C-alpha positions as YAML, in Angstrom:
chain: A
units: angstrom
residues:
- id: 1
  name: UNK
  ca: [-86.72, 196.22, 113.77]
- id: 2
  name: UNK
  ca: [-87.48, 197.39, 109.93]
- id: 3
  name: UNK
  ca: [-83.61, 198.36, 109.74]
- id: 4
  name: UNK
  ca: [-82.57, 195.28, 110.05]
- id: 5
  name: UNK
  ca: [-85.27, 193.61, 107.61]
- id: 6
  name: UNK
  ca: [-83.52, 196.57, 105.38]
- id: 7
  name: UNK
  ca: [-80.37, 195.13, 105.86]
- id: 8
  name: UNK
  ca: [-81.27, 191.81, 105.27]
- id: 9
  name: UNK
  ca: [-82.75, 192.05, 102.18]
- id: 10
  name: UNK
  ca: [-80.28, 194.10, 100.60]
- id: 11
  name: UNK
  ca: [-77.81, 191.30, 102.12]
- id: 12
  name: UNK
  ca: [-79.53, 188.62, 100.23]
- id: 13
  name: UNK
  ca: [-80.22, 190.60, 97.21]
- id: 14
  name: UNK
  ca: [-76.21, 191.84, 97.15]
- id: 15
  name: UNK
  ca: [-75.26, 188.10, 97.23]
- id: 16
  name: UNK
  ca: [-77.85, 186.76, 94.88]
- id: 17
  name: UNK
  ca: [-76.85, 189.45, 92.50]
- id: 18
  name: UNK
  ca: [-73.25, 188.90, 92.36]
- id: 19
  name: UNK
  ca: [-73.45, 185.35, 92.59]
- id: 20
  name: UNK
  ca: [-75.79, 185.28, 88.90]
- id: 21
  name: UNK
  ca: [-73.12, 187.69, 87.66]
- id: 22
  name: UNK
  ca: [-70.32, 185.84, 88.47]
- id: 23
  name: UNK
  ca: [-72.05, 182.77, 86.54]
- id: 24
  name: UNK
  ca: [-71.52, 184.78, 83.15]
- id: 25
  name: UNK
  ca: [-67.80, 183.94, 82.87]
- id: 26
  name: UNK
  ca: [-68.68, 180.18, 82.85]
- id: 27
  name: UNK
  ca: [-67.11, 178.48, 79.50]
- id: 28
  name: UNK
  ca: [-68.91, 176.30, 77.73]
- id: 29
  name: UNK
  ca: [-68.32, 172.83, 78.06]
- id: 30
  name: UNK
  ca: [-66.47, 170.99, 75.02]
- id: 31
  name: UNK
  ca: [-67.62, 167.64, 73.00]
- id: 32
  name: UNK
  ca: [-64.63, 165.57, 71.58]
- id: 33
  name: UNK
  ca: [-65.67, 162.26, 70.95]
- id: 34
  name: UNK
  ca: [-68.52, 159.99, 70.70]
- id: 35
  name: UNK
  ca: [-66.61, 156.36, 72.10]
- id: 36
  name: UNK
  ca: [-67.72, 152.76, 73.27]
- id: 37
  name: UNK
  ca: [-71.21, 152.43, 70.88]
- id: 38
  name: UNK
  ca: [-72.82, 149.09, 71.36]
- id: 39
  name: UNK
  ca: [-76.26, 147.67, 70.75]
- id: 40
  name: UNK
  ca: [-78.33, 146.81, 74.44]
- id: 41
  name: UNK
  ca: [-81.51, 145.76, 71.93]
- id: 42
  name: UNK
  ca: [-82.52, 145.30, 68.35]
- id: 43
  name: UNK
  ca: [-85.84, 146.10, 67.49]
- id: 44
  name: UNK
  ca: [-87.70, 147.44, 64.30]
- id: 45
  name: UNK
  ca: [-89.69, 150.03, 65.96]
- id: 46
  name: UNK
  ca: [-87.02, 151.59, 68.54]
- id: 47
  name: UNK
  ca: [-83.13, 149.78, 69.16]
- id: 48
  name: UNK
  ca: [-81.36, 150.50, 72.41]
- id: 49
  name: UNK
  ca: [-77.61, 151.61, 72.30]
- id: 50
  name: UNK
  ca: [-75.17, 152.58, 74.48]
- id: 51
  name: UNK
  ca: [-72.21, 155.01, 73.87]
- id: 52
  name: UNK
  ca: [-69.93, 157.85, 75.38]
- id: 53
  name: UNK
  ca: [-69.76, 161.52, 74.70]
- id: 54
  name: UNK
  ca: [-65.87, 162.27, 75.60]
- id: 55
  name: UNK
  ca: [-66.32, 165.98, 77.17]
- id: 56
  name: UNK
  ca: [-63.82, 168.57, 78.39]
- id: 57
  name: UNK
  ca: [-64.27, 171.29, 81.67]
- id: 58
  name: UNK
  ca: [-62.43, 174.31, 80.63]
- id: 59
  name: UNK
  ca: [-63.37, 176.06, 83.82]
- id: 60
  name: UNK
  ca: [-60.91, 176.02, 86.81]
- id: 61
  name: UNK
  ca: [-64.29, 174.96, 89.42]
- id: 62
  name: UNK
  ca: [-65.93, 172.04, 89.37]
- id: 63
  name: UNK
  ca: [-69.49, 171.51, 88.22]
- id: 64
  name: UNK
  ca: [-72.63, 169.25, 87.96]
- id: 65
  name: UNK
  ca: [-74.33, 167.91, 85.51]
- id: 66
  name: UNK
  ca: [-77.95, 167.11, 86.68]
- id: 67
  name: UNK
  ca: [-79.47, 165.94, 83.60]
- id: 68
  name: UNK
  ca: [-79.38, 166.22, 79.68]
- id: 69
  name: UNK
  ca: [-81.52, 165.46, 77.08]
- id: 70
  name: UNK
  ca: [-80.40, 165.51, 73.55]
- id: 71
  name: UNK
  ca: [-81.60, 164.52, 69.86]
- id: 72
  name: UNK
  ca: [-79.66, 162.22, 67.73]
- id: 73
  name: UNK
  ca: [-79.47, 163.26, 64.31]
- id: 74
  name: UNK
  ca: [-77.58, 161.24, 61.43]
- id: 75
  name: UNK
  ca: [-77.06, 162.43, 57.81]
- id: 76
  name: UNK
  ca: [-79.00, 165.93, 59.16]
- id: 77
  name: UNK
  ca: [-82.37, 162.88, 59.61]
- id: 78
  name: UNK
  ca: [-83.45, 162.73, 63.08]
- id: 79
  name: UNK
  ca: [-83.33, 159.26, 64.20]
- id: 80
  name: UNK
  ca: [-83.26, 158.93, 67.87]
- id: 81
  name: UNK
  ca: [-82.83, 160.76, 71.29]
- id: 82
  name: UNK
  ca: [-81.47, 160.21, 74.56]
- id: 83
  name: UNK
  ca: [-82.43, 161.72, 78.39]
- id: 84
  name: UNK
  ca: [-79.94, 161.49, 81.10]
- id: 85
  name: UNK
  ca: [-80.83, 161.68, 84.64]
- id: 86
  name: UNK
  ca: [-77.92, 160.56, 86.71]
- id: 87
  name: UNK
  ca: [-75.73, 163.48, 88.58]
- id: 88
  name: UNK
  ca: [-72.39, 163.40, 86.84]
- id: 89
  name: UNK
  ca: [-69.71, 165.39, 89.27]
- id: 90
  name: UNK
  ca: [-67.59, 167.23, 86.98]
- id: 91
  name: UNK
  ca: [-64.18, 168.36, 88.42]
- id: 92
  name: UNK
  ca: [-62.43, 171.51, 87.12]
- id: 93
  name: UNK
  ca: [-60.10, 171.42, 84.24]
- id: 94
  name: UNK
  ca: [-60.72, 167.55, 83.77]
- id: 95
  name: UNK
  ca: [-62.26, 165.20, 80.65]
- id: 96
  name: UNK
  ca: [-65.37, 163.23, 81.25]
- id: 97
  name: UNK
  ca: [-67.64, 161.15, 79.65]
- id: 98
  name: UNK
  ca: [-71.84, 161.43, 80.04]
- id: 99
  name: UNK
  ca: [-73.19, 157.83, 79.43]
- id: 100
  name: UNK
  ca: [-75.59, 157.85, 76.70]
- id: 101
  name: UNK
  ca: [-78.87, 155.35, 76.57]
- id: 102
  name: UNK
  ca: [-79.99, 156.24, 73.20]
- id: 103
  name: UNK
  ca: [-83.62, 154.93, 71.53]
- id: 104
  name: UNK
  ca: [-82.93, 154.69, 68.02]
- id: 105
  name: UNK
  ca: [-85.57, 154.62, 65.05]
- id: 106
  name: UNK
  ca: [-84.21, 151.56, 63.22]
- id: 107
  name: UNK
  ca: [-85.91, 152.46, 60.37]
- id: 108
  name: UNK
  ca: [-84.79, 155.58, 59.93]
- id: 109
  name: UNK
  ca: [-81.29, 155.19, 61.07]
- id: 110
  name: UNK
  ca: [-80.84, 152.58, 58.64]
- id: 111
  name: UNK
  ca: [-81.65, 154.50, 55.52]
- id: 112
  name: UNK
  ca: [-79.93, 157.34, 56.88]
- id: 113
  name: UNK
  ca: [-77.09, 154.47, 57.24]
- id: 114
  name: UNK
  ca: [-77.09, 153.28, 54.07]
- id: 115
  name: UNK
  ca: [-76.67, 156.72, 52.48]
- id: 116
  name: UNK
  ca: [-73.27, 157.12, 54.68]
- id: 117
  name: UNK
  ca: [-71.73, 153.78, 53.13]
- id: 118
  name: UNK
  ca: [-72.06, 155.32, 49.93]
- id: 119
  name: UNK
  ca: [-69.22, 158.01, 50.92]
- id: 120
  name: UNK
  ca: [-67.46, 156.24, 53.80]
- id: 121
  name: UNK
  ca: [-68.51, 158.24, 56.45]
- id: 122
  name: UNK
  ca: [-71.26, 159.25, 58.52]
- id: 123
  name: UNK
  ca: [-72.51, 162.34, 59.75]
- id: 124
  name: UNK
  ca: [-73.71, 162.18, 63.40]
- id: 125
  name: UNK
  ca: [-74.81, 165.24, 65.15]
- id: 126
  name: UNK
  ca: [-76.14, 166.17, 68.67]
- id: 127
  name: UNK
  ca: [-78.53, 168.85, 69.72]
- id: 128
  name: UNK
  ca: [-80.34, 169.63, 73.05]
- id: 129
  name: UNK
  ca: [-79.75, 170.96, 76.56]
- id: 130
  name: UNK
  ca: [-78.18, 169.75, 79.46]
- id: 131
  name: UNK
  ca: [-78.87, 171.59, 83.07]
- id: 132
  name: UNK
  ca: [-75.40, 172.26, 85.19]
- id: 133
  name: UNK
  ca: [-74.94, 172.91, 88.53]
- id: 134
  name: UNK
  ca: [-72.71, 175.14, 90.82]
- id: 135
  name: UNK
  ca: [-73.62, 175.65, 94.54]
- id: 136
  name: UNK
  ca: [-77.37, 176.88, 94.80]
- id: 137
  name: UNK
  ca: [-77.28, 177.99, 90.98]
- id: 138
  name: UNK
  ca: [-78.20, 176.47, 87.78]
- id: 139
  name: UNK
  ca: [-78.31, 176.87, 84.29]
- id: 140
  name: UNK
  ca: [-79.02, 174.86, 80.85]
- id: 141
  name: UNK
  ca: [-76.74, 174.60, 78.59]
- id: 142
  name: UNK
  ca: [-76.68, 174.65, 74.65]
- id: 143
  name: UNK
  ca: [-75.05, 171.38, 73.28]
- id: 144
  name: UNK
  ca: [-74.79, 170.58, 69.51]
- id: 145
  name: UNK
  ca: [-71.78, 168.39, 68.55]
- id: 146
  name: UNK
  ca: [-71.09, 167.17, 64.94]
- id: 147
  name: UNK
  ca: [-68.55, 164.63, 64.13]
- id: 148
  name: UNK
  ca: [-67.77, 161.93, 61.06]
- id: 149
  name: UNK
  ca: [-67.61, 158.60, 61.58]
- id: 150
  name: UNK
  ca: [-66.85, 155.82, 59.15]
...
C-alpha cells in the first residue's frame, strides 16, 4: 500500500512543480491607455469617476483577472484609489479594458489639477497589484502605468 502513497505524492508533487515553473514564462501584461473618464458623483470629501485602462495580453493563453487594486496618483500627489472585484476573462493575444470605479480626493486632485494647467498636461500614474488567474494557479501582478494627459 505505501508504494503507491509513494507514487502518488511524487505524482502530485511532479505536476505541482512543473506547473509553478511553467508560470515563469508568463509576460507581463501591458497598459496603453486610460479612455472613457466621467464623473458618477461630485463631492468635496471623495468624487466618484469612472474610466478605462486599455490593456494588452501578450501571452498566447488566456487568463483571469480576479481582482486589482491600484492607487491613483496625479502630478506624483496621491489623490485617489480604486479596487476591482469583478472576474475579467482575458483571452490570449487580445486588448481589454478593466473598468475602473475610482474615489477621488477632490481636494487634492484639484490642486494637483491646477498645477497641470499651468503646463498643458497632466501627469497621471498607476501603482498597485492585480491577482491573475490560470487553471488552479495564481499570481499578483506588479502594475504601474504613467501617461500625460492634457
Amino acid at each position: 500500500m505505501r508504494p503507491y502513497i509513494f507514487r502518488l505524492v511524487f505524482i502530485v508533487a511532479y505536476s505541482l512543480t512543473a506547473t509553478l515553473f511553467s508560470c515563469r514564462s508568463v509576460k507581463p501584461i501591458e497598459y496603453r491607455n486610460i479612455e472613457d473618464v466621467k464623473i458618477e458623483n461630485i463631492n468635496l470629501g471623495n468624487t466618484q469617476m469612472m474610466a478605462s485602462l486599455t490593456c494588452y495580453n501578450p501571452n498566447g493563453f488566456g487568463i483571469k483577472m480576479i481582482s486589482s487594486n491600484f492607487d491613483i496618483y496625479v502630478n506624483d500627489k496621491l489623490c485617489g484609489n480604486t479596487t476591482q472585484t469583478d472576474l475579467i476573462e482575458i483571452k490570449k493575444c487580445s486588448i481589454f479594458s478593466v473598468p475602473l470605479n475610482i474615489d477621488v480626493n477632490l481636494k487634492k486632485a484639484i490642486a494637483n489639477i491646477g498645477l497641470g494647467l499651468l503646463n498643458q498636461e497632466v501627469k497621471i500614474t498607476i501603482k498597485g497589484k492585480a491577482k491573475i488567474k490560470k487553471g488552479l494557479i495564481s499570481k499578483d501582478l506588479s502594475v504601474t502605468y504613467t501617461t500625460k494627459q492634457r
